Coordinates of C-alpha atoms in Angstrom, one line a residue:
M126 CA -11.7 -5.1 -1.9
T127 CA -9.6 -2.0 -1.1
V128 CA -9.4 0.4 1.7
T129 CA -8.6 4.1 0.9
S130 CA -7.8 6.8 3.4
R131 CA -9.7 10.0 3.0
S132 CA -7.7 12.0 5.5
T133 CA -4.1 11.0 5.9
P134 CA -1.4 13.7 5.2
A135 CA 1.7 12.4 3.4
A136 CA 3.9 13.5 6.3
A137 CA 2.2 11.0 8.7
A138 CA 4.2 8.2 7.2
E139 CA 7.4 9.7 8.6
P140 CA 8.3 8.7 12.2
P141 CA 7.8 11.7 14.6
S142 CA 11.0 12.8 16.3
G143 CA 11.5 12.7 20.0
R144 CA 9.3 9.7 20.8
P145 CA 9.6 8.8 24.5
V146 CA 11.5 5.6 25.4
I147 CA 8.4 4.4 27.3
E148 CA 5.2 4.2 25.3
T149 CA 2.6 6.6 26.7
R150 CA -0.5 5.4 24.9
S151 CA -2.5 2.3 25.6
I152 CA -6.2 1.8 24.6
D153 CA -6.6 5.4 23.2
Y154 CA -6.5 6.5 19.6
V155 CA -3.1 7.0 18.0
P156 CA -3.2 10.4 16.1
L157 CA -1.9 10.6 12.6
A158 CA 1.1 12.8 13.7
E159 CA 2.3 9.8 15.8
R160 CA 2.0 7.2 13.1
H161 CA 5.3 5.7 12.0
G162 CA 7.0 2.6 10.8
K163 CA 7.1 0.6 7.6
V164 CA 4.5 -2.0 6.7
W165 CA 7.1 -4.7 6.1
H166 CA 7.9 -4.5 9.8
L167 CA 4.8 -6.6 10.4
F168 CA 6.6 -9.6 8.8
P169 CA 9.2 -10.0 11.6
V170 CA 6.7 -9.2 14.4
W171 CA 4.7 -12.3 13.4
F172 CA 7.5 -14.5 12.2
A173 CA 9.3 -14.1 15.5
G174 CA 5.9 -14.2 17.3
D175 CA 5.4 -17.7 15.9
A176 CA 8.9 -19.1 15.6
H177 CA 9.5 -20.2 19.2
L178 CA 9.4 -23.2 21.5
A179 CA 5.6 -23.2 22.2
T180 CA 4.9 -23.4 18.5
V181 CA 7.1 -26.5 18.3
A182 CA 4.7 -28.3 20.7
T183 CA 1.8 -27.5 18.4
G184 CA 3.4 -29.4 15.5
A185 CA 3.9 -32.6 17.5
I186 CA 0.2 -33.3 18.2
G187 CA -0.6 -35.2 15.0
V188 CA 2.3 -37.6 15.5
A189 CA 1.3 -38.2 19.2
L190 CA -2.1 -39.2 18.0
G191 CA -0.8 -41.8 15.6
G192 CA -0.4 -39.9 12.3
N193 CA 2.8 -40.5 10.3
L194 CA 5.3 -37.7 9.7
I195 CA 4.5 -36.7 6.1
W196 CA 0.7 -36.4 6.6
T197 CA 1.2 -34.5 9.9
A198 CA 3.6 -32.1 8.1
I199 CA 1.0 -31.5 5.4
A200 CA -1.7 -30.9 8.0
V201 CA 0.6 -28.4 9.7
V202 CA 1.2 -26.4 6.6
L203 CA -2.4 -26.3 5.4
G204 CA -3.8 -25.6 8.9
S205 CA -1.4 -22.7 9.4
A206 CA -2.2 -21.2 6.0
F207 CA -6.0 -21.5 6.8
G208 CA -5.9 -20.1 10.3
T209 CA -3.6 -17.2 9.5
F210 CA -5.9 -16.0 6.7
F211 CA -8.4 -14.7 9.3
M212 CA -5.7 -13.4 11.6
A213 CA -4.0 -11.3 8.9
F214 CA -7.3 -9.6 8.0
H215 CA -7.5 -8.4 11.6
S216 CA -4.1 -6.9 11.2
T217 CA -5.3 -4.6 8.5
Q218 CA -7.7 -2.9 10.9
G219 CA -4.9 -1.4 13.1
P220 CA -3.6 1.2 10.6
Q221 CA -7.2 2.1 9.5
L222 CA -8.5 2.7 13.0
G223 CA -5.5 3.5 15.1
L224 CA -6.9 1.4 18.0
P225 CA -5.9 -1.8 19.8
Q226 CA -7.6 -5.0 18.5
M227 CA -10.1 -5.8 21.3
V228 CA -11.4 -2.2 21.7
Q229 CA -12.6 -2.6 18.1
S230 CA -15.2 -5.2 19.3
R231 CA -17.5 -2.5 20.8
P232 CA -19.3 -1.7 17.5
Q233 CA -20.3 -5.4 17.2
F234 CA -21.0 -6.2 20.8
G235 CA -21.7 -2.9 22.5
F236 CA -19.7 -0.8 25.0
V237 CA -20.4 -3.3 27.9
G238 CA -21.2 -6.3 25.8
A239 CA -17.7 -6.5 24.5
L240 CA -16.6 -7.6 27.9
L241 CA -17.7 -11.1 26.8
V242 CA -14.9 -11.4 24.3
W243 CA -12.4 -9.4 26.4
V244 CA -12.7 -11.9 29.3
T245 CA -11.9 -14.7 26.8
A246 CA -9.0 -12.7 25.4
L247 CA -7.6 -12.0 28.8
T248 CA -7.8 -15.7 29.7
T249 CA -5.8 -16.4 26.5
Y250 CA -3.1 -13.9 27.3
I251 CA -2.7 -15.3 30.8
G252 CA -2.9 -18.9 29.7
Y253 CA -0.2 -18.5 27.0
T254 CA 2.0 -16.6 29.4
A255 CA 1.8 -19.4 31.9
F256 CA 2.5 -22.1 29.3
N257 CA 5.6 -20.1 28.1
E258 CA 6.8 -19.8 31.6
I259 CA 6.6 -23.6 32.0
L260 CA 8.5 -24.1 28.7
V261 CA 11.2 -21.7 29.7
G262 CA 11.4 -23.3 33.2
R263 CA 11.7 -26.8 31.8
T264 CA 14.3 -25.8 29.2
L265 CA 16.5 -23.9 31.7
E266 CA 16.2 -26.8 34.2
H267 CA 17.4 -29.2 31.4
L268 CA 20.2 -26.9 30.3
A269 CA 21.5 -25.4 33.5
H270 CA 19.6 -26.9 36.4
V271 CA 17.9 -23.6 37.1
P272 CA 15.0 -24.0 39.5
N273 CA 11.6 -23.7 37.8
G274 CA 10.4 -21.1 40.2
A275 CA 13.3 -18.8 39.4
S276 CA 12.6 -19.2 35.7
Y277 CA 9.0 -18.4 36.1
I278 CA 9.6 -15.2 38.0
G279 CA 12.5 -14.1 35.9
Y280 CA 10.5 -14.6 32.7
A281 CA 7.6 -12.6 34.1
V282 CA 9.8 -9.7 35.3
V283 CA 11.6 -9.5 31.9
G284 CA 8.3 -9.6 30.0
I285 CA 6.7 -6.9 32.2
V286 CA 9.7 -4.5 31.9
L287 CA 9.8 -4.9 28.1
A288 CA 6.1 -4.5 27.8
V289 CA 6.3 -1.2 29.7
I290 CA 8.8 0.1 27.1
G291 CA 6.2 -1.0 24.6
Y292 CA 5.4 -0.9 20.9
D293 CA 8.7 0.3 19.3
F294 CA 10.9 -2.1 21.3
I295 CA 8.7 -5.0 20.4
H296 CA 9.1 -4.2 16.7
R297 CA 12.9 -3.8 16.9
A298 CA 13.5 -6.9 18.9
S299 CA 11.3 -8.9 16.5
R300 CA 13.5 -8.0 13.6
W301 CA 16.6 -9.2 15.3
L302 CA 15.0 -12.4 16.4
T303 CA 13.7 -13.0 12.9
Y304 CA 17.2 -12.9 11.5
L305 CA 18.4 -15.4 14.2
M306 CA 15.5 -17.8 13.6
F307 CA 15.8 -17.7 9.8
V308 CA 19.4 -18.8 10.1
A309 CA 18.7 -21.6 12.7
L310 CA 15.7 -22.9 10.7
I311 CA 17.5 -22.9 7.4
V312 CA 20.4 -24.8 8.9
F313 CA 18.0 -27.3 10.5
T314 CA 15.9 -27.8 7.3
V315 CA 18.8 -28.2 4.9
G316 CA 20.6 -30.4 7.4
V317 CA 17.7 -32.7 8.0
V318 CA 17.0 -33.1 4.3
V319 CA 20.6 -34.0 3.6
A320 CA 20.9 -36.3 6.6
D321 CA 17.5 -38.0 5.6
P322 CA 17.0 -39.8 9.0
F323 CA 13.4 -40.8 8.1
S324 CA 12.0 -44.3 7.7
S325 CA 9.9 -45.2 4.7
A326 CA 6.8 -45.5 7.0
Q327 CA 7.2 -41.9 8.1
L328 CA 7.1 -40.7 4.5
D329 CA 4.5 -43.1 3.2
L330 CA 1.7 -41.0 1.6
G331 CA -0.5 -44.1 1.4
A332 CA -0.6 -44.3 5.3
F333 CA -3.3 -41.6 5.6
A334 CA -5.2 -41.4 8.9
L335 CA -8.1 -38.9 8.8
S336 CA -8.6 -38.3 12.5
P337 CA -4.9 -37.3 13.4
F338 CA -4.7 -35.3 10.2
L339 CA -7.8 -33.2 11.0
V340 CA -6.9 -32.8 14.6
Q341 CA -3.4 -31.5 13.6
F342 CA -5.0 -29.3 10.8
F343 CA -7.4 -27.6 13.1
T344 CA -5.0 -27.4 16.0
A345 CA -2.5 -25.5 13.7
A346 CA -5.4 -23.4 12.4
V347 CA -6.7 -22.5 15.8
Y348 CA -3.2 -21.7 17.1
Q349 CA -2.8 -19.2 14.2
L350 CA -6.3 -17.9 14.7
S351 CA -5.6 -17.2 18.4
W352 CA -3.2 -14.5 17.3
S353 CA -6.3 -12.5 16.0
I354 CA -6.7 -10.9 19.4
Y355 CA -3.2 -9.4 19.1
V356 CA -2.6 -8.2 15.6
S357 CA -4.0 -4.6 15.5
D358 CA -2.0 -3.9 18.7
Y359 CA 1.2 -4.0 16.6
S360 CA -0.1 -2.3 13.4
R361 CA -2.0 0.6 14.9
Y362 CA 0.9 3.0 14.8
L363 CA 1.3 2.5 11.0
P364 CA -0.2 5.3 8.8
P365 CA -3.5 4.3 7.1
T366 CA -1.9 4.9 3.7
V367 CA -0.3 1.4 4.0
G368 CA -3.7 0.0 2.9
V369 CA -5.2 -3.4 3.4
R370 CA -3.4 -5.4 0.8
S371 CA 0.1 -4.7 2.0
S372 CA -0.7 -5.0 5.7
F373 CA -2.5 -8.3 5.1
W374 CA 0.3 -9.9 3.1
W375 CA 3.2 -8.9 5.3
T376 CA 1.2 -10.2 8.3
Y377 CA 0.1 -13.4 6.6
L378 CA 3.5 -14.3 5.2
G379 CA 5.3 -13.6 8.5
A380 CA 2.8 -15.6 10.6
T381 CA 2.3 -18.5 8.2
I382 CA 6.0 -19.0 7.4
G383 CA 7.1 -18.6 11.0
G384 CA 4.3 -20.7 12.4
A385 CA 4.4 -23.6 9.9
W386 CA 8.1 -23.8 9.8
M387 CA 8.4 -23.9 13.6
M388 CA 5.6 -26.4 13.9
L389 CA 7.4 -28.6 11.4
V390 CA 10.4 -28.7 13.7
G391 CA 8.0 -30.2 16.3
T392 CA 6.7 -32.7 13.7
V393 CA 10.1 -33.9 12.8
A394 CA 11.3 -34.1 16.4
A395 CA 8.2 -36.0 17.5
G396 CA 8.4 -38.3 14.4
L397 CA 12.0 -39.2 14.9
F398 CA 12.0 -39.4 18.7
P399 CA 8.4 -40.1 19.9
K400 CA 9.3 -41.4 23.3
L401 CA 11.3 -38.3 24.4
T402 CA 10.1 -35.2 26.0
L403 CA 9.6 -32.0 23.9
V404 CA 13.0 -30.5 24.9
E405 CA 14.9 -33.8 24.5
S406 CA 13.3 -34.5 21.1
I407 CA 14.3 -31.1 19.8
I408 CA 17.9 -31.6 20.9
S409 CA 18.0 -35.1 19.4
A410 CA 16.5 -33.9 16.1
G411 CA 19.0 -31.0 15.9
N412 CA 21.9 -33.4 16.5
E413 CA 20.8 -35.3 13.4
V414 CA 22.1 -32.3 11.4
F415 CA 25.4 -32.3 13.2
Q416 CA 26.5 -33.1 16.8
G417 CA 25.8 -30.1 19.1
F418 CA 23.4 -28.3 16.8
G419 CA 20.5 -29.6 18.8
M420 CA 21.4 -27.4 21.8
T421 CA 21.9 -24.4 19.5
L422 CA 18.4 -25.0 18.0
L423 CA 16.8 -25.3 21.4
L424 CA 18.4 -22.1 22.7
A425 CA 17.4 -20.2 19.5
S426 CA 13.8 -21.3 19.9
V427 CA 13.7 -20.2 23.5
L428 CA 14.9 -16.6 22.8
P429 CA 11.7 -15.6 20.9
L430 CA 9.7 -16.7 23.9
I431 CA 10.9 -13.5 25.5
T432 CA 9.3 -11.4 22.8
I433 CA 6.1 -13.4 22.7
G434 CA 6.0 -13.1 26.5
T435 CA 6.2 -9.3 26.0
L436 CA 3.4 -9.5 23.4
N437 CA 1.2 -11.4 25.8
F438 CA 1.8 -9.0 28.7
Y439 CA 1.3 -6.0 26.4
G440 CA -1.9 -7.3 24.8
G441 CA -3.2 -8.5 28.1
S442 CA -2.6 -5.1 29.7
L443 CA -4.6 -3.4 26.8
T444 CA -7.4 -5.9 27.2
L445 CA -7.6 -5.5 31.0
L446 CA -7.6 -1.7 30.6
S447 CA -10.4 -2.0 28.1
S448 CA -12.4 -4.2 30.5
M449 CA -11.9 -1.7 33.3
D450 CA -13.0 1.1 31.0
S451 CA -16.3 -0.7 30.2
V452 CA -17.1 -1.0 33.9
R453 CA -16.0 2.5 34.9
R454 CA -14.5 5.1 32.6
I455 CA -10.7 5.5 33.1
K456 CA -8.1 7.8 31.8
P457 CA -5.3 5.7 30.2
T458 CA -2.0 6.4 31.9
V459 CA 1.4 4.7 32.1
A460 CA 0.8 4.0 35.8
K461 CA -2.4 2.1 35.0
R462 CA -0.7 0.2 32.2
V463 CA 2.1 -0.9 34.6
A464 CA -0.5 -1.9 37.3
T465 CA -2.4 -4.1 34.8
L466 CA 0.9 -5.7 33.7
L467 CA 1.7 -6.6 37.3
V468 CA -1.7 -8.2 37.7
I469 CA -1.3 -10.4 34.6
G470 CA 2.2 -11.3 35.7
L471 CA 1.1 -12.4 39.2
V472 CA -1.8 -14.5 37.9
S473 CA 0.1 -16.2 35.1
T474 CA 3.1 -17.0 37.3
A475 CA 0.7 -18.5 39.9
I476 CA -0.7 -20.8 37.3
A477 CA 2.8 -21.8 36.2
F478 CA 3.7 -22.7 39.8
G479 CA 0.5 -24.8 40.1
S480 CA 1.1 -26.8 36.8
D481 CA 1.9 -30.5 36.7
E482 CA 3.6 -32.8 34.2
T483 CA 0.8 -33.2 31.7
F484 CA 1.8 -30.0 29.8
L485 CA 1.5 -31.1 26.2
Q486 CA -2.0 -32.6 26.8
Q487 CA -3.1 -29.4 28.6
F488 CA -1.7 -27.3 25.9
E489 CA -3.6 -29.2 23.2
H490 CA -6.9 -28.9 25.1
F491 CA -6.3 -25.2 25.7
L492 CA -5.9 -24.6 22.0
V493 CA -9.1 -26.5 21.3
V494 CA -11.1 -24.4 23.8
L495 CA -9.6 -21.2 22.3
G496 CA -10.8 -22.2 18.9
Y497 CA -14.4 -22.6 20.2
L498 CA -14.3 -19.2 21.9
F499 CA -12.6 -17.2 19.2
T500 CA -14.1 -18.6 16.1
P501 CA -17.5 -16.8 16.4
W502 CA -15.8 -13.5 17.4
T503 CA -13.4 -13.5 14.5
A504 CA -16.3 -14.2 12.0
I505 CA -18.4 -11.4 13.5
N506 CA -15.6 -8.8 13.7
L507 CA -14.4 -9.3 10.2
V508 CA -17.8 -9.4 8.6
D509 CA -18.7 -6.2 10.4
F510 CA -15.5 -4.4 9.3
Y511 CA -15.4 -5.6 5.6
V512 CA -19.1 -6.2 4.7
V513 CA -21.5 -4.5 7.0
R514 CA -19.9 -1.2 8.1
R515 CA -17.1 -1.3 5.5
G516 CA -14.6 0.4 7.8
H517 CA -16.8 3.3 8.8
Y518 CA -16.4 3.8 12.6
S519 CA -16.2 6.7 15.0
I520 CA -13.4 6.7 17.5
R521 CA -15.3 8.9 19.9
E522 CA -18.4 6.7 19.7
I523 CA -16.3 3.6 20.4
F524 CA -15.4 5.2 23.7
N525 CA -18.9 6.6 24.4
P526 CA -20.9 4.3 26.8
R527 CA -24.2 5.7 25.6
G528 CA -23.2 6.4 22.0
T529 CA -24.1 5.1 18.5
Y530 CA -23.0 1.5 19.2
G531 CA -24.9 1.2 22.5
R532 CA -24.1 -0.5 25.7
W533 CA -25.2 -3.9 24.5
S534 CA -25.5 -4.9 20.8
W535 CA -27.9 -7.8 20.5
R536 CA -26.8 -8.5 16.9
G537 CA -23.3 -9.4 17.9
L538 CA -24.2 -11.1 21.1
V539 CA -26.9 -13.3 19.6
S540 CA -24.7 -14.2 16.6
Y541 CA -21.8 -15.1 19.0
A542 CA -24.1 -17.2 21.3
V543 CA -25.7 -19.1 18.4
G544 CA -22.4 -19.6 16.6
F545 CA -20.8 -21.0 19.8
A546 CA -23.8 -23.3 20.5
S547 CA -23.7 -24.6 16.9
M548 CA -20.2 -25.8 17.5
M549 CA -20.9 -27.9 20.6
P550 CA -22.4 -30.9 18.9
F551 CA -19.2 -31.1 16.8
A552 CA -16.8 -30.4 19.8
V553 CA -14.0 -32.7 20.8
V554 CA -11.9 -31.9 23.9
G555 CA -9.8 -34.9 24.9
D556 CA -12.0 -37.9 25.6
S557 CA -15.2 -35.7 25.7
M558 CA -17.0 -35.1 22.4
G559 CA -20.4 -33.9 21.2
P560 CA -23.0 -36.3 19.6
V561 CA -22.2 -35.4 16.0
A562 CA -18.5 -35.7 16.6
R563 CA -19.0 -39.1 18.2
W564 CA -21.1 -40.1 15.2
M565 CA -18.3 -38.9 12.9
G566 CA -15.7 -41.0 14.7
G567 CA -14.2 -38.2 16.7
L568 CA -13.6 -35.8 13.9
D569 CA -13.6 -32.1 14.9
I570 CA -14.9 -29.6 12.3
T571 CA -16.2 -27.0 14.8
M572 CA -14.1 -24.2 13.3
I573 CA -15.8 -24.5 10.0
V574 CA -19.3 -24.7 11.6
G575 CA -18.6 -21.7 13.9
L576 CA -17.3 -19.5 11.1
V577 CA -20.2 -20.2 8.8
V578 CA -23.0 -20.0 11.3
S579 CA -21.7 -16.8 13.1
A580 CA -20.9 -14.9 9.9
G581 CA -24.1 -15.9 8.2
L582 CA -26.4 -15.1 11.2
Y583 CA -24.6 -11.7 11.8
L584 CA -25.1 -10.8 8.1
L585 CA -28.8 -11.7 8.5
V586 CA -29.5 -9.7 11.6
C587 CA -27.6 -6.7 10.3
R588 CA -30.1 -6.3 7.5
S589 CA -32.2 -4.3 9.9
L590 CA -29.2 -2.1 10.9
D591 CA -29.5 1.5 9.6
V592 CA -25.9 1.7 8.2
E593 CA -26.5 4.8 6.2
G594 CA -28.0 6.7 9.2
E595 CA -25.1 5.6 11.3
R596 CA -22.6 6.8 8.7
A597 CA -24.1 10.2 8.7
V598 CA -23.4 10.4 12.4
V599 CA -20.0 8.8 12.2
D600 CA -18.7 11.1 9.5
H601 CA -18.9 14.1 11.8
A602 CA -18.6 12.5 15.3
D603 CA -14.8 12.8 15.4
D604 CA -14.5 16.4 14.4
G605 CA -11.5 17.9 16.2
L606 CA -10.3 14.6 17.7
D607 CA -7.2 14.6 15.4
P608 CA -5.8 18.0 14.5
D609 CA -4.4 16.6 11.2
V610 CA -7.9 15.7 10.0
P611 CA -10.0 18.5 8.4
Q612 CA -13.4 19.1 10.0
G613 CA -16.2 16.9 8.6
T614 CA -13.7 14.2 7.4
S615 CA -14.0 10.7 8.9
L616 CA -10.9 9.5 10.8
T617 CA -11.5 5.9 9.6
A618 CA -10.9 4.5 6.2
H619 CA -13.7 2.8 4.2
T620 CA -13.8 -0.3 2.0
A621 CA -14.8 0.0 -1.5

């Protein structure tokens, strides 16, 4: 499968001069003249986006449930590779459409119907930001006795300010943080292998336990899948000539390597020091390499939380603006973007202040619920882009409340509802589980069920969709929207 641009001038790949320090665009289309950057820049965005302290917690879940270290590590790697596969395909949509990720849901769910997934996405942004605030607060309290409240507020202020600066800053900061984390993770990995502090039981391949393995596998997969709501936000300024293959692989490798590697730090730390808190276990595991390195590893893993906090604020702002636009048409401005950032900061910080000590358990349950909510959406969105409409979309119609895509699209909404409902008998959230999951001994395979049912049903109901008739409208609907595109030429790419 390939995507080819029918309209991109060669000069669009060069960064335009005189870009403002503060990003001026939000949910609106990025014209070809403003496209810039290199496709490999996606690797550090998603490596640094994954290689931080919150990801460490994800890798500790299998050990906490009774799995041994080696099988938990295998589950982490396989789960990360599986979940990132879907996320990386979403990343390829950004250069082709020049739009933020969640706005692209309108063709599948309708102008107003897309609010369904946007509310879920907004909850995710706020939830992750609150969790990150808690992590930073606990870490700074442990290191320097900084009050939690001061850490929460400080983290939110920094994230909001950097999100106001926007896209280009996020890419630059991610590259520097990737260099830092590469060094820290290589030192830790080589040091742990040389030190070999593991017991034979921790490395026993014969001690396989299915339930902890599957929980860790799907938790890692869902964690990676949850990035799907972000990815086009940070690829939409790239020229469409980068194509699908390169944007897929640079995203996939960055997120898979960064995510799995950082989760394995959590696996090792929990395996070696299961009775310690997350922060204490990381320090102790790092000190197995050499005395004092544990503190360095902890500090290095905290720094990318600043960038991921910025990503959460930035993406949350775009999603909130999209939601507002569906209720009442708005003109995107910097002032409105700042206002939405402040709203997200206030809500997430309030949640952090109201948190208790059961952080790791809450984080695990949060990831599980995210998987249930996003699995049907990712299946529908990708099938629509790559199979049904094959990349043929109209930018103007996406922003037209009474346009080609309609206010409510029953095909996407029904497929989402049925896909979500099909997952419930298999669901496991803490001690609560569906009847099939209970019959299977607590095994959670909801992600597989949701992907298959949602994608299959959407393909079925789209057989009645007049794709050719829609393309005849789409191919001319955006005439004059982008001055670098000839009249009668579609702005969007198409899959062959």
